[in-house]
Amino acid sequence: MKDVAREAGVAIGTVSKVVNGLPVGKEYRVRVEKAIKKLDYQVNRYAQGLRNDRTRTIQVIVPNLTTPFFAELVNCIVKELAQRDYRTMLCMTDGDPGLEQAHVLTAKRHMADGIICLSYNPALQVPENVPLVSIDRYFGAKIPCVSSDNYGGGRLAAEKLMENGCGHLAFLRVGTSLASETNKRKDGFVSACEERGVPCALKIIDDGTPYSEFEVFLQAHTHGGKLDFDGIFCVTDALAYWTRNTSRGWGSGCRRMCRSSAMTVCGVSAQRTCPAPPSSSP
């Protein structure tokens, strides 16, 4: 910074103001900016953050980047932060509660100005002095929660299936005991079915339960080689991918029925990933 001040012929304090975005005279700003460019001066943002108690860094915590929705979400967040001159500290937890908690404490140590978090950890503790925005999970009245219209999405899925001529629907979901906004998808789906008098069956399993539970459910609703349902709502890309692949191993009649069934996908799961999902989340 001393070299920049010497080159620009100004005081070090003037350089500091320019670097930190504080108001200075136009002539001084132009001289400092020219000196910075000539000397290729690089601001140490982290050292700057220690002095100003701001790092212009936002910590983004997600379970993984192999689930399509998580990857797309992170991509959008990084772009939006960059447009606002914020950097992203990306943290992936792979479902490890201890690792997730450690990442939150990193922000508490002033290494990030705030957190954007997609958490499925029921025991996660968020310090009061750490700004946090939650995605899809309700932490409390003081923590903002950003979510899509899950109830409306559930209704839309049912209505789309019925629009395609489906008259007997199934709802498949990996559930969670947490207060999650995504729980509302079932309510919207059931509401739309009840309004139209369309029968629907629900199969919801807990996180960590094998997908084979869905296979048992679907096989129990298979009669004469045909699936009882002609429309299925899977709330995750991974589940839709798994359901289609699994149905190919059943009897020919059932396989034809599954292929002709409408399948709607909404959202993603925290714990399930698919290597090559055929569809993407809205």
PDB file of C-alpha atoms in Angstrom:
ATOM      1  CA  MET A   1       0.000   0.000   0.000  1.00  0.00           C
ATOM      2  CA  LYS A   2       2.961   2.283   0.684  1.00  0.00           C
ATOM      3  CA  ASP A   3       4.211   1.724  -2.872  1.00  0.00           C
ATOM      4  CA  VAL A   4       0.797   2.611  -4.283  1.00  0.00           C
ATOM      5  CA  ALA A   5       0.684   5.787  -2.203  1.00  0.00           C
ATOM      6  CA  ARG A   6       4.176   6.749  -3.366  1.00  0.00           C
ATOM      7  CA  GLU A   7       3.329   6.089  -7.013  1.00  0.00           C
ATOM      8  CA  ALA A   8       0.065   8.035  -6.806  1.00  0.00           C
ATOM      9  CA  GLY A   9       1.565  10.843  -4.747  1.00  0.00           C
ATOM     10  CA  VAL A  10      -1.061  10.581  -2.042  1.00  0.00           C
ATOM     11  CA  ALA A  11      -1.222   9.591   1.601  1.00  0.00           C
ATOM     12  CA  ILE A  12      -1.560   5.958   2.622  1.00  0.00           C
ATOM     13  CA  GLY A  13      -4.912   6.829   4.174  1.00  0.00           C
ATOM     14  CA  THR A  14      -6.183   7.935   0.759  1.00  0.00           C
ATOM     15  CA  VAL A  15      -5.169   4.614  -0.769  1.00  0.00           C
ATOM     16  CA  SER A  16      -6.923   2.804   2.059  1.00  0.00           C
ATOM     17  CA  LYS A  17     -10.118   4.740   1.417  1.00  0.00           C
ATOM     18  CA  VAL A  18     -10.067   3.907  -2.290  1.00  0.00           C
ATOM     19  CA  VAL A  19      -9.385   0.239  -1.641  1.00  0.00           C
ATOM     20  CA  ASN A  20     -12.208   0.056   0.896  1.00  0.00           C
ATOM     21  CA  GLY A  21     -14.694   1.929  -1.259  1.00  0.00           C
ATOM     22  CA  LEU A  22     -14.825   5.022   0.929  1.00  0.00           C
ATOM     23  CA  PRO A  23     -15.435   8.485  -0.569  1.00  0.00           C
ATOM     24  CA  VAL A  24     -12.432  10.503  -1.774  1.00  0.00           C
ATOM     25  CA  GLY A  25     -12.000  13.209  -4.367  1.00  0.00           C
ATOM     26  CA  LYS A  26     -12.323  12.071  -7.980  1.00  0.00           C
ATOM     27  CA  GLU A  27      -8.793  13.167  -8.870  1.00  0.00           C
ATOM     28  CA  TYR A  28      -7.300  11.232  -5.964  1.00  0.00           C
ATOM     29  CA  ARG A  29      -9.346   8.142  -6.804  1.00  0.00           C
ATOM     30  CA  VAL A  30      -8.197   8.172 -10.430  1.00  0.00           C
ATOM     31  CA  ARG A  31      -4.543   8.552  -9.396  1.00  0.00           C
ATOM     32  CA  VAL A  32      -4.769   5.701  -6.891  1.00  0.00           C
ATOM     33  CA  GLU A  33      -6.565   3.402  -9.335  1.00  0.00           C
ATOM     34  CA  LYS A  34      -3.910   4.075 -11.995  1.00  0.00           C
ATOM     35  CA  ALA A  35      -1.162   3.293  -9.480  1.00  0.00           C
ATOM     36  CA  ILE A  36      -2.888   0.093  -8.404  1.00  0.00           C
ATOM     37  CA  LYS A  37      -3.139  -1.039 -12.031  1.00  0.00           C
ATOM     38  CA  LYS A  38       0.451  -0.085 -12.854  1.00  0.00           C
ATOM     39  CA  LEU A  39       1.894  -1.856  -9.818  1.00  0.00           C
ATOM     40  CA  ASP A  40      -0.571  -4.782 -10.082  1.00  0.00           C
ATOM     41  CA  TYR A  41      -1.429  -4.279  -6.438  1.00  0.00           C
ATOM     42  CA  GLN A  42      -3.606  -7.066  -5.016  1.00  0.00           C
ATOM     43  CA  VAL A  43      -5.748  -6.394  -1.987  1.00  0.00           C
ATOM     44  CA  ASN A  44      -5.555  -9.040   0.741  1.00  0.00           C
ATOM     45  CA  ARG A  45      -9.281  -9.349   1.370  1.00  0.00           C
ATOM     46  CA  TYR A  46      -8.904 -11.607   4.360  1.00  0.00           C
ATOM     47  CA  ALA A  47      -6.473  -9.269   6.100  1.00  0.00           C
ATOM     48  CA  GLN A  48      -8.813  -6.453   5.189  1.00  0.00           C
ATOM     49  CA  GLY A  49     -11.670  -8.400   6.689  1.00  0.00           C
ATOM     50  CA  LEU A  50      -9.843  -8.788   9.977  1.00  0.00           C
ATOM     51  CA  ARG A  51      -9.488  -5.026  10.220  1.00  0.00           C
ATOM     52  CA  ASN A  52     -13.031  -4.205   9.089  1.00  0.00           C
ATOM     53  CA  ASP A  53     -14.725  -7.257  10.588  1.00  0.00           C
ATOM     54  CA  ARG A  54     -15.988  -8.071   7.079  1.00  0.00           C
ATOM     55  CA  THR A  55     -14.500 -10.519   4.589  1.00  0.00           C
ATOM     56  CA  ARG A  56     -17.011 -10.156   1.723  1.00  0.00           C
ATOM     57  CA  THR A  57     -17.154 -13.942   1.799  1.00  0.00           C
ATOM     58  CA  ILE A  58     -20.322 -15.996   2.163  1.00  0.00           C
ATOM     59  CA  GLN A  59     -20.169 -19.598   3.274  1.00  0.00           C
ATOM     60  CA  VAL A  60     -22.441 -21.945   1.298  1.00  0.00           C
ATOM     61  CA  ILE A  61     -23.124 -25.296   2.964  1.00  0.00           C
ATOM     62  CA  VAL A  62     -24.734 -28.116   0.966  1.00  0.00           C
ATOM     63  CA  PRO A  63     -24.721 -31.913   1.344  1.00  0.00           C
ATOM     64  CA  ASN A  64     -22.975 -32.591  -1.996  1.00  0.00           C
ATOM     65  CA  LEU A  65     -22.603 -31.514  -5.611  1.00  0.00           C
ATOM     66  CA  THR A  66     -23.487 -34.877  -7.155  1.00  0.00           C
ATOM     67  CA  THR A  67     -27.215 -34.280  -6.703  1.00  0.00           C
ATOM     68  CA  PRO A  68     -28.269 -32.189  -9.740  1.00  0.00           C
ATOM     69  CA  PHE A  69     -30.364 -29.686  -7.813  1.00  0.00           C
ATOM     70  CA  PHE A  70     -27.600 -28.924  -5.310  1.00  0.00           C
ATOM     71  CA  ALA A  71     -25.103 -28.310  -8.116  1.00  0.00           C
ATOM     72  CA  GLU A  72     -27.490 -26.010  -9.965  1.00  0.00           C
ATOM     73  CA  LEU A  73     -28.361 -24.173  -6.767  1.00  0.00           C
ATOM     74  CA  VAL A  74     -24.700 -23.567  -5.890  1.00  0.00           C
ATOM     75  CA  ASN A  75     -23.990 -22.395  -9.427  1.00  0.00           C
ATOM     76  CA  CYS A  76     -26.716 -19.749  -9.177  1.00  0.00           C
ATOM     77  CA  ILE A  77     -25.665 -18.643  -5.686  1.00  0.00           C
ATOM     78  CA  VAL A  78     -22.020 -18.212  -6.711  1.00  0.00           C
ATOM     79  CA  LYS A  79     -23.009 -16.125  -9.735  1.00  0.00           C
ATOM     80  CA  GLU A  80     -25.282 -13.865  -7.702  1.00  0.00           C
ATOM     81  CA  LEU A  81     -22.661 -13.350  -5.004  1.00  0.00           C
ATOM     82  CA  ALA A  82     -19.962 -12.587  -7.581  1.00  0.00           C
ATOM     83  CA  GLN A  83     -22.145  -9.896  -9.140  1.00  0.00           C
ATOM     84  CA  ARG A  84     -22.224  -8.251  -5.720  1.00  0.00           C
ATOM     85  CA  ASP A  85     -18.456  -8.562  -5.245  1.00  0.00           C
ATOM     86  CA  TYR A  86     -18.762 -11.403  -2.722  1.00  0.00           C
ATOM     87  CA  ARG A  87     -16.716 -14.570  -2.778  1.00  0.00           C
ATOM     88  CA  THR A  88     -18.073 -18.011  -1.981  1.00  0.00           C
ATOM     89  CA  MET A  89     -16.644 -20.425   0.557  1.00  0.00           C
ATOM     90  CA  LEU A  90     -18.159 -23.735  -0.555  1.00  0.00           C
ATOM     91  CA  CYS A  91     -18.543 -26.459   2.063  1.00  0.00           C
ATOM     92  CA  MET A  92     -19.912 -29.946   1.379  1.00  0.00           C
ATOM     93  CA  THR A  93     -20.948 -32.101   4.319  1.00  0.00           C
ATOM     94  CA  ASP A  94     -21.879 -35.432   2.703  1.00  0.00           C
ATOM     95  CA  GLY A  95     -24.490 -35.822   5.414  1.00  0.00           C
ATOM     96  CA  ASP A  96     -21.934 -35.617   8.259  1.00  0.00           C
ATOM     97  CA  PRO A  97     -23.544 -33.650  11.150  1.00  0.00           C
ATOM     98  CA  GLY A  98     -20.198 -33.020  12.845  1.00  0.00           C
ATOM     99  CA  LEU A  99     -18.687 -31.592   9.681  1.00  0.00           C
ATOM    100  CA  GLU A 100     -21.724 -29.409   9.118  1.00  0.00           C
ATOM    101  CA  GLN A 101     -21.483 -27.998  12.641  1.00  0.00           C
ATOM    102  CA  ALA A 102     -17.760 -27.345  12.174  1.00  0.00           C
ATOM    103  CA  HIS A 103     -18.471 -25.341   9.021  1.00  0.00           C
ATOM    104  CA  VAL A 104     -21.001 -23.195  10.878  1.00  0.00           C
ATOM    105  CA  LEU A 105     -18.430 -22.460  13.582  1.00  0.00           C
ATOM    106  CA  THR A 106     -15.964 -21.385  10.878  1.00  0.00           C
ATOM    107  CA  ALA A 107     -18.214 -18.451  10.100  1.00  0.00           C
ATOM    108  CA  LYS A 108     -18.426 -17.660  13.810  1.00  0.00           C
ATOM    109  CA  ARG A 109     -14.633 -17.214  13.794  1.00  0.00           C
ATOM    110  CA  HIS A 110     -15.131 -14.327  11.342  1.00  0.00           C
ATOM    111  CA  MET A 111     -13.875 -16.224   8.299  1.00  0.00           C
ATOM    112  CA  ALA A 112     -17.177 -15.473   6.527  1.00  0.00           C
ATOM    113  CA  ASP A 113     -19.757 -12.705   6.800  1.00  0.00           C
ATOM    114  CA  GLY A 114     -22.682 -15.091   6.726  1.00  0.00           C
ATOM    115  CA  ILE A 115     -23.989 -18.515   5.743  1.00  0.00           C
ATOM    116  CA  ILE A 116     -26.390 -19.876   3.151  1.00  0.00           C
ATOM    117  CA  CYS A 117     -27.198 -23.362   4.385  1.00  0.00           C
ATOM    118  CA  LEU A 118     -29.131 -26.374   3.140  1.00  0.00           C
ATOM    119  CA  SER A 119     -29.126 -28.549   6.234  1.00  0.00           C
ATOM    120  CA  TYR A 120     -30.661 -31.883   7.172  1.00  0.00           C
ATOM    121  CA  ASN A 121     -28.987 -32.027  10.566  1.00  0.00           C
ATOM    122  CA  PRO A 122     -31.652 -32.013  13.331  1.00  0.00           C
ATOM    123  CA  ALA A 123     -29.064 -31.085  15.973  1.00  0.00           C
ATOM    124  CA  LEU A 124     -27.446 -28.188  14.096  1.00  0.00           C
ATOM    125  CA  GLN A 125     -26.703 -25.273  16.414  1.00  0.00           C
ATOM    126  CA  VAL A 126     -26.563 -21.787  14.889  1.00  0.00           C
ATOM    127  CA  PRO A 127     -24.858 -19.132  17.058  1.00  0.00           C
ATOM    128  CA  GLU A 128     -26.903 -15.956  17.463  1.00  0.00           C
ATOM    129  CA  ASN A 129     -24.106 -13.776  16.108  1.00  0.00           C
ATOM    130  CA  VAL A 130     -23.844 -15.710  12.812  1.00  0.00           C
ATOM    131  CA  PRO A 131     -26.120 -14.409  10.014  1.00  0.00           C
ATOM    132  CA  LEU A 132     -27.670 -17.427   8.315  1.00  0.00           C
ATOM    133  CA  VAL A 133     -30.208 -17.955   5.548  1.00  0.00           C
ATOM    134  CA  SER A 134     -31.739 -21.414   5.455  1.00  0.00           C
ATOM    135  CA  ILE A 135     -32.956 -23.191   2.341  1.00  0.00           C
ATOM    136  CA  ASP A 136     -36.124 -25.267   2.791  1.00  0.00           C
ATOM    137  CA  ARG A 137     -35.686 -25.793   6.536  1.00  0.00           C
ATOM    138  CA  TYR A 138     -37.329 -23.709   9.244  1.00  0.00           C
ATOM    139  CA  PHE A 139     -34.888 -22.989  12.092  1.00  0.00           C
ATOM    140  CA  GLY A 140     -36.834 -20.333  13.950  1.00  0.00           C
ATOM    141  CA  ALA A 141     -38.442 -16.921  13.711  1.00  0.00           C
ATOM    142  CA  LYS A 142     -35.106 -15.091  13.610  1.00  0.00           C
ATOM    143  CA  ILE A 143     -33.575 -17.083  10.746  1.00  0.00           C
ATOM    144  CA  PRO A 144     -34.831 -16.390   7.207  1.00  0.00           C
ATOM    145  CA  CYS A 145     -35.952 -19.459   5.257  1.00  0.00           C
ATOM    146  CA  VAL A 146     -35.994 -19.437   1.459  1.00  0.00           C
ATOM    147  CA  SER A 147     -38.170 -21.998  -0.271  1.00  0.00           C
ATOM    148  CA  SER A 148     -40.222 -22.596  -3.372  1.00  0.00           C
ATOM    149  CA  ASP A 149     -43.997 -22.957  -3.261  1.00  0.00           C
ATOM    150  CA  ASN A 150     -43.949 -26.618  -2.274  1.00  0.00           C
ATOM    151  CA  TYR A 151     -47.692 -26.823  -1.629  1.00  0.00           C
ATOM    152  CA  GLY A 152     -48.396 -25.306  -5.010  1.00  0.00           C
ATOM    153  CA  GLY A 153     -45.814 -27.614  -6.586  1.00  0.00           C
ATOM    154  CA  GLY A 154     -47.565 -30.657  -5.149  1.00  0.00           C
ATOM    155  CA  ARG A 155     -50.903 -29.483  -6.534  1.00  0.00           C
ATOM    156  CA  LEU A 156     -49.356 -28.720  -9.889  1.00  0.00           C
ATOM    157  CA  ALA A 157     -47.853 -32.211 -10.100  1.00  0.00           C
ATOM    158  CA  ALA A 158     -51.215 -33.868  -9.429  1.00  0.00           C
ATOM    159  CA  GLU A 159     -53.021 -31.575 -11.846  1.00  0.00           C
ATOM    160  CA  LYS A 160     -50.464 -32.262 -14.585  1.00  0.00           C
ATOM    161  CA  LEU A 161     -50.826 -36.010 -14.157  1.00  0.00           C
ATOM    162  CA  MET A 162     -54.617 -35.739 -14.304  1.00  0.00           C
ATOM    163  CA  GLU A 163     -54.336 -33.458 -17.333  1.00  0.00           C
ATOM    164  CA  ASN A 164     -52.416 -36.289 -19.026  1.00  0.00           C
ATOM    165  CA  GLY A 165     -55.313 -38.635 -18.402  1.00  0.00           C
ATOM    166  CA  CYS A 166     -54.100 -40.328 -15.228  1.00  0.00           C
ATOM    167  CA  GLY A 167     -56.849 -41.506 -12.903  1.00  0.00           C
ATOM    168  CA  HIS A 168     -55.038 -43.444 -10.165  1.00  0.00           C
ATOM    169  CA  LEU A 169     -51.985 -41.726  -8.691  1.00  0.00           C
ATOM    170  CA  ALA A 170     -49.115 -42.544  -6.360  1.00  0.00           C
ATOM    171  CA  PHE A 171     -46.939 -40.214  -4.296  1.00  0.00           C
ATOM    172  CA  LEU A 172     -43.371 -41.362  -3.522  1.00  0.00           C
ATOM    173  CA  ARG A 173     -41.085 -39.437  -1.197  1.00  0.00           C
ATOM    174  CA  VAL A 174     -38.087 -39.748   1.079  1.00  0.00           C
ATOM    175  CA  GLY A 175     -39.231 -37.919   4.213  1.00  0.00           C
ATOM    176  CA  THR A 176     -37.608 -36.190   7.148  1.00  0.00           C
ATOM    177  CA  SER A 177     -38.633 -35.510  10.726  1.00  0.00           C
ATOM    178  CA  LEU A 178     -37.355 -31.941  10.448  1.00  0.00           C
ATOM    179  CA  ALA A 179     -39.600 -28.919  10.019  1.00  0.00           C
ATOM    180  CA  SER A 180     -39.035 -28.738   6.278  1.00  0.00           C
ATOM    181  CA  GLU A 181     -40.905 -26.716   3.694  1.00  0.00           C
ATOM    182  CA  THR A 182     -40.742 -29.667   1.296  1.00  0.00           C
ATOM    183  CA  ASN A 183     -43.173 -31.559   3.544  1.00  0.00           C
ATOM    184  CA  LYS A 184     -45.916 -29.395   2.055  1.00  0.00           C
ATOM    185  CA  ARG A 185     -45.652 -31.106  -1.349  1.00  0.00           C
ATOM    186  CA  LYS A 186     -47.666 -34.050  -0.070  1.00  0.00           C
ATOM    187  CA  ASP A 187     -50.407 -31.776   1.246  1.00  0.00           C
ATOM    188  CA  GLY A 188     -50.748 -30.005  -2.082  1.00  0.00           C
ATOM    189  CA  PHE A 189     -50.750 -33.274  -4.009  1.00  0.00           C
ATOM    190  CA  VAL A 190     -53.408 -34.890  -1.806  1.00  0.00           C
ATOM    191  CA  SER A 191     -55.540 -31.734  -1.838  1.00  0.00           C
ATOM    192  CA  ALA A 192     -55.656 -31.658  -5.641  1.00  0.00           C
ATOM    193  CA  CYS A 193     -56.516 -35.360  -5.807  1.00  0.00           C
ATOM    194  CA  GLU A 194     -59.325 -35.031  -3.266  1.00  0.00           C
ATOM    195  CA  GLU A 195     -60.842 -32.063  -5.083  1.00  0.00           C
ATOM    196  CA  ARG A 196     -61.039 -34.075  -8.301  1.00  0.00           C
ATOM    197  CA  GLY A 197     -62.063 -37.322  -6.643  1.00  0.00           C
ATOM    198  CA  VAL A 198     -58.951 -39.088  -7.942  1.00  0.00           C
ATOM    199  CA  PRO A 199     -57.593 -41.902  -5.737  1.00  0.00           C
ATOM    200  CA  CYS A 200     -53.977 -41.599  -4.641  1.00  0.00           C
ATOM    201  CA  ALA A 201     -51.693 -43.808  -2.577  1.00  0.00           C
ATOM    202  CA  LEU A 202     -48.784 -42.470  -0.513  1.00  0.00           C
ATOM    203  CA  LYS A 203     -45.440 -44.077   0.234  1.00  0.00           C
ATOM    204  CA  ILE A 204     -43.084 -42.002   2.370  1.00  0.00           C
ATOM    205  CA  ILE A 205     -39.894 -43.427   3.854  1.00  0.00           C
ATOM    206  CA  ASP A 206     -37.451 -41.901   6.324  1.00  0.00           C
ATOM    207  CA  ASP A 207     -34.023 -40.633   5.340  1.00  0.00           C
ATOM    208  CA  GLY A 208     -31.570 -43.500   5.284  1.00  0.00           C
ATOM    209  CA  THR A 209     -34.195 -46.150   4.479  1.00  0.00           C
ATOM    210  CA  PRO A 210     -33.312 -48.279   1.409  1.00  0.00           C
ATOM    211  CA  TYR A 211     -35.170 -47.534  -1.809  1.00  0.00           C
ATOM    212  CA  SER A 212     -36.166 -51.192  -1.834  1.00  0.00           C
ATOM    213  CA  GLU A 213     -39.089 -50.112   0.384  1.00  0.00           C
ATOM    214  CA  PHE A 214     -40.551 -48.375  -2.638  1.00  0.00           C
ATOM    215  CA  GLU A 215     -40.137 -51.534  -4.691  1.00  0.00           C
ATOM    216  CA  VAL A 216     -42.076 -53.513  -2.082  1.00  0.00           C
ATOM    217  CA  PHE A 217     -44.809 -50.871  -2.177  1.00  0.00           C
ATOM    218  CA  LEU A 218     -45.085 -50.826  -5.968  1.00  0.00           C
ATOM    219  CA  GLN A 219     -45.033 -54.602  -6.258  1.00  0.00           C
ATOM    220  CA  ALA A 220     -47.835 -54.800  -3.688  1.00  0.00           C
ATOM    221  CA  HIS A 221     -49.833 -52.578  -6.052  1.00  0.00           C
ATOM    222  CA  THR A 222     -49.122 -54.733  -9.094  1.00  0.00           C
ATOM    223  CA  HIS A 223     -51.873 -57.094 -10.212  1.00  0.00           C
ATOM    224  CA  GLY A 224     -52.015 -59.258 -13.300  1.00  0.00           C
ATOM    225  CA  GLY A 225     -48.646 -57.949 -14.400  1.00  0.00           C
ATOM    226  CA  LYS A 226     -49.905 -54.368 -14.370  1.00  0.00           C
ATOM    227  CA  LEU A 227     -49.271 -51.532 -11.951  1.00  0.00           C
ATOM    228  CA  ASP A 228     -52.407 -50.175 -10.295  1.00  0.00           C
ATOM    229  CA  PHE A 229     -51.195 -46.624 -10.815  1.00  0.00           C
ATOM    230  CA  ASP A 230     -51.127 -44.810 -14.118  1.00  0.00           C
ATOM    231  CA  GLY A 231     -49.430 -41.719 -12.704  1.00  0.00           C
ATOM    232  CA  ILE A 232     -46.582 -41.384 -10.198  1.00  0.00           C
ATOM    233  CA  PHE A 233     -45.253 -38.281  -8.468  1.00  0.00           C
ATOM    234  CA  CYS A 234     -41.624 -38.684  -7.346  1.00  0.00           C
ATOM    235  CA  VAL A 235     -40.363 -35.758  -5.299  1.00  0.00           C
ATOM    236  CA  THR A 236     -36.715 -36.316  -6.251  1.00  0.00           C
ATOM    237  CA  ASP A 237     -34.768 -36.744  -9.468  1.00  0.00           C
ATOM    238  CA  ALA A 238     -32.976 -39.708  -7.942  1.00  0.00           C
ATOM    239  CA  LEU A 239     -36.187 -41.442  -6.976  1.00  0.00           C
ATOM    240  CA  ALA A 240     -37.699 -40.977 -10.439  1.00  0.00           C
ATOM    241  CA  TYR A 241     -34.520 -42.362 -12.003  1.00  0.00           C
ATOM    242  CA  TRP A 242     -34.510 -45.326  -9.636  1.00  0.00           C
ATOM    243  CA  THR A 243     -38.224 -46.048 -10.183  1.00  0.00           C
ATOM    244  CA  ARG A 244     -37.896 -46.150 -13.949  1.00  0.00           C
ATOM    245  CA  ASN A 245     -34.817 -48.360 -13.844  1.00  0.00           C
ATOM    246  CA  THR A 246     -36.293 -50.709 -11.257  1.00  0.00           C
ATOM    247  CA  SER A 247     -39.520 -51.156 -13.200  1.00  0.00           C
ATOM    248  CA  ARG A 248     -37.566 -52.602 -16.113  1.00  0.00           C
ATOM    249  CA  GLY A 249     -36.786 -55.664 -14.024  1.00  0.00           C
ATOM    250  CA  TRP A 250     -40.427 -56.553 -13.430  1.00  0.00           C
ATOM    251  CA  GLY A 251     -42.801 -58.552 -15.581  1.00  0.00           C
ATOM    252  CA  SER A 252     -43.428 -57.436 -19.177  1.00  0.00           C
ATOM    253  CA  GLY A 253     -46.996 -56.309 -18.515  1.00  0.00           C
ATOM    254  CA  CYS A 254     -45.919 -54.208 -15.556  1.00  0.00           C
ATOM    255  CA  ARG A 255     -42.959 -52.861 -17.470  1.00  0.00           C
ATOM    256  CA  ARG A 256     -45.222 -51.616 -20.265  1.00  0.00           C
ATOM    257  CA  MET A 257     -47.570 -50.076 -17.749  1.00  0.00           C
ATOM    258  CA  CYS A 258     -44.719 -48.235 -16.010  1.00  0.00           C
ATOM    259  CA  ARG A 259     -43.387 -46.939 -19.278  1.00  0.00           C
ATOM    260  CA  SER A 260     -46.802 -45.617 -20.268  1.00  0.00           C
ATOM    261  CA  SER A 261     -47.415 -44.085 -16.841  1.00  0.00           C
ATOM    262  CA  ALA A 262     -46.879 -40.379 -16.443  1.00  0.00           C
ATOM    263  CA  MET A 263     -44.122 -39.507 -13.986  1.00  0.00           C
ATOM    264  CA  THR A 264     -43.678 -36.071 -12.479  1.00  0.00           C
ATOM    265  CA  VAL A 265     -40.584 -34.969 -10.593  1.00  0.00           C
ATOM    266  CA  CYS A 266     -40.281 -32.107  -8.105  1.00  0.00           C
ATOM    267  CA  GLY A 267     -37.283 -31.176  -5.966  1.00  0.00           C
ATOM    268  CA  VAL A 268     -34.384 -33.278  -4.762  1.00  0.00           C
ATOM    269  CA  SER A 269     -33.342 -35.445  -1.830  1.00  0.00           C
ATOM    270  CA  ALA A 270     -30.525 -34.693   0.558  1.00  0.00           C
ATOM    271  CA  GLN A 271     -29.254 -38.246   0.820  1.00  0.00           C
ATOM    272  CA  ARG A 272     -29.934 -39.800  -2.588  1.00  0.00           C
ATOM    273  CA  THR A 273     -27.891 -39.172  -5.693  1.00  0.00           C
ATOM    274  CA  CYS A 274     -28.127 -40.565  -9.184  1.00  0.00           C
ATOM    275  CA  PRO A 275     -25.212 -40.959 -11.587  1.00  0.00           C
ATOM    276  CA  ALA A 276     -27.085 -39.899 -14.695  1.00  0.00           C
ATOM    277  CA  PRO A 277     -30.511 -38.498 -13.892  1.00  0.00           C
ATOM    278  CA  PRO A 278     -32.821 -38.267 -16.898  1.00  0.00           C
ATOM    279  CA  SER A 279     -34.614 -35.175 -15.661  1.00  0.00           C
ATOM    280  CA  SER A 280     -33.829 -31.992 -13.771  1.00  0.00           C
ATOM    281  CA  SER A 281     -35.669 -30.297 -10.944  1.00  0.00           C
ATOM    282  CA  PRO A 282     -37.852 -27.292 -11.634  1.00  0.00           C
TER     283      PRO A 282
END
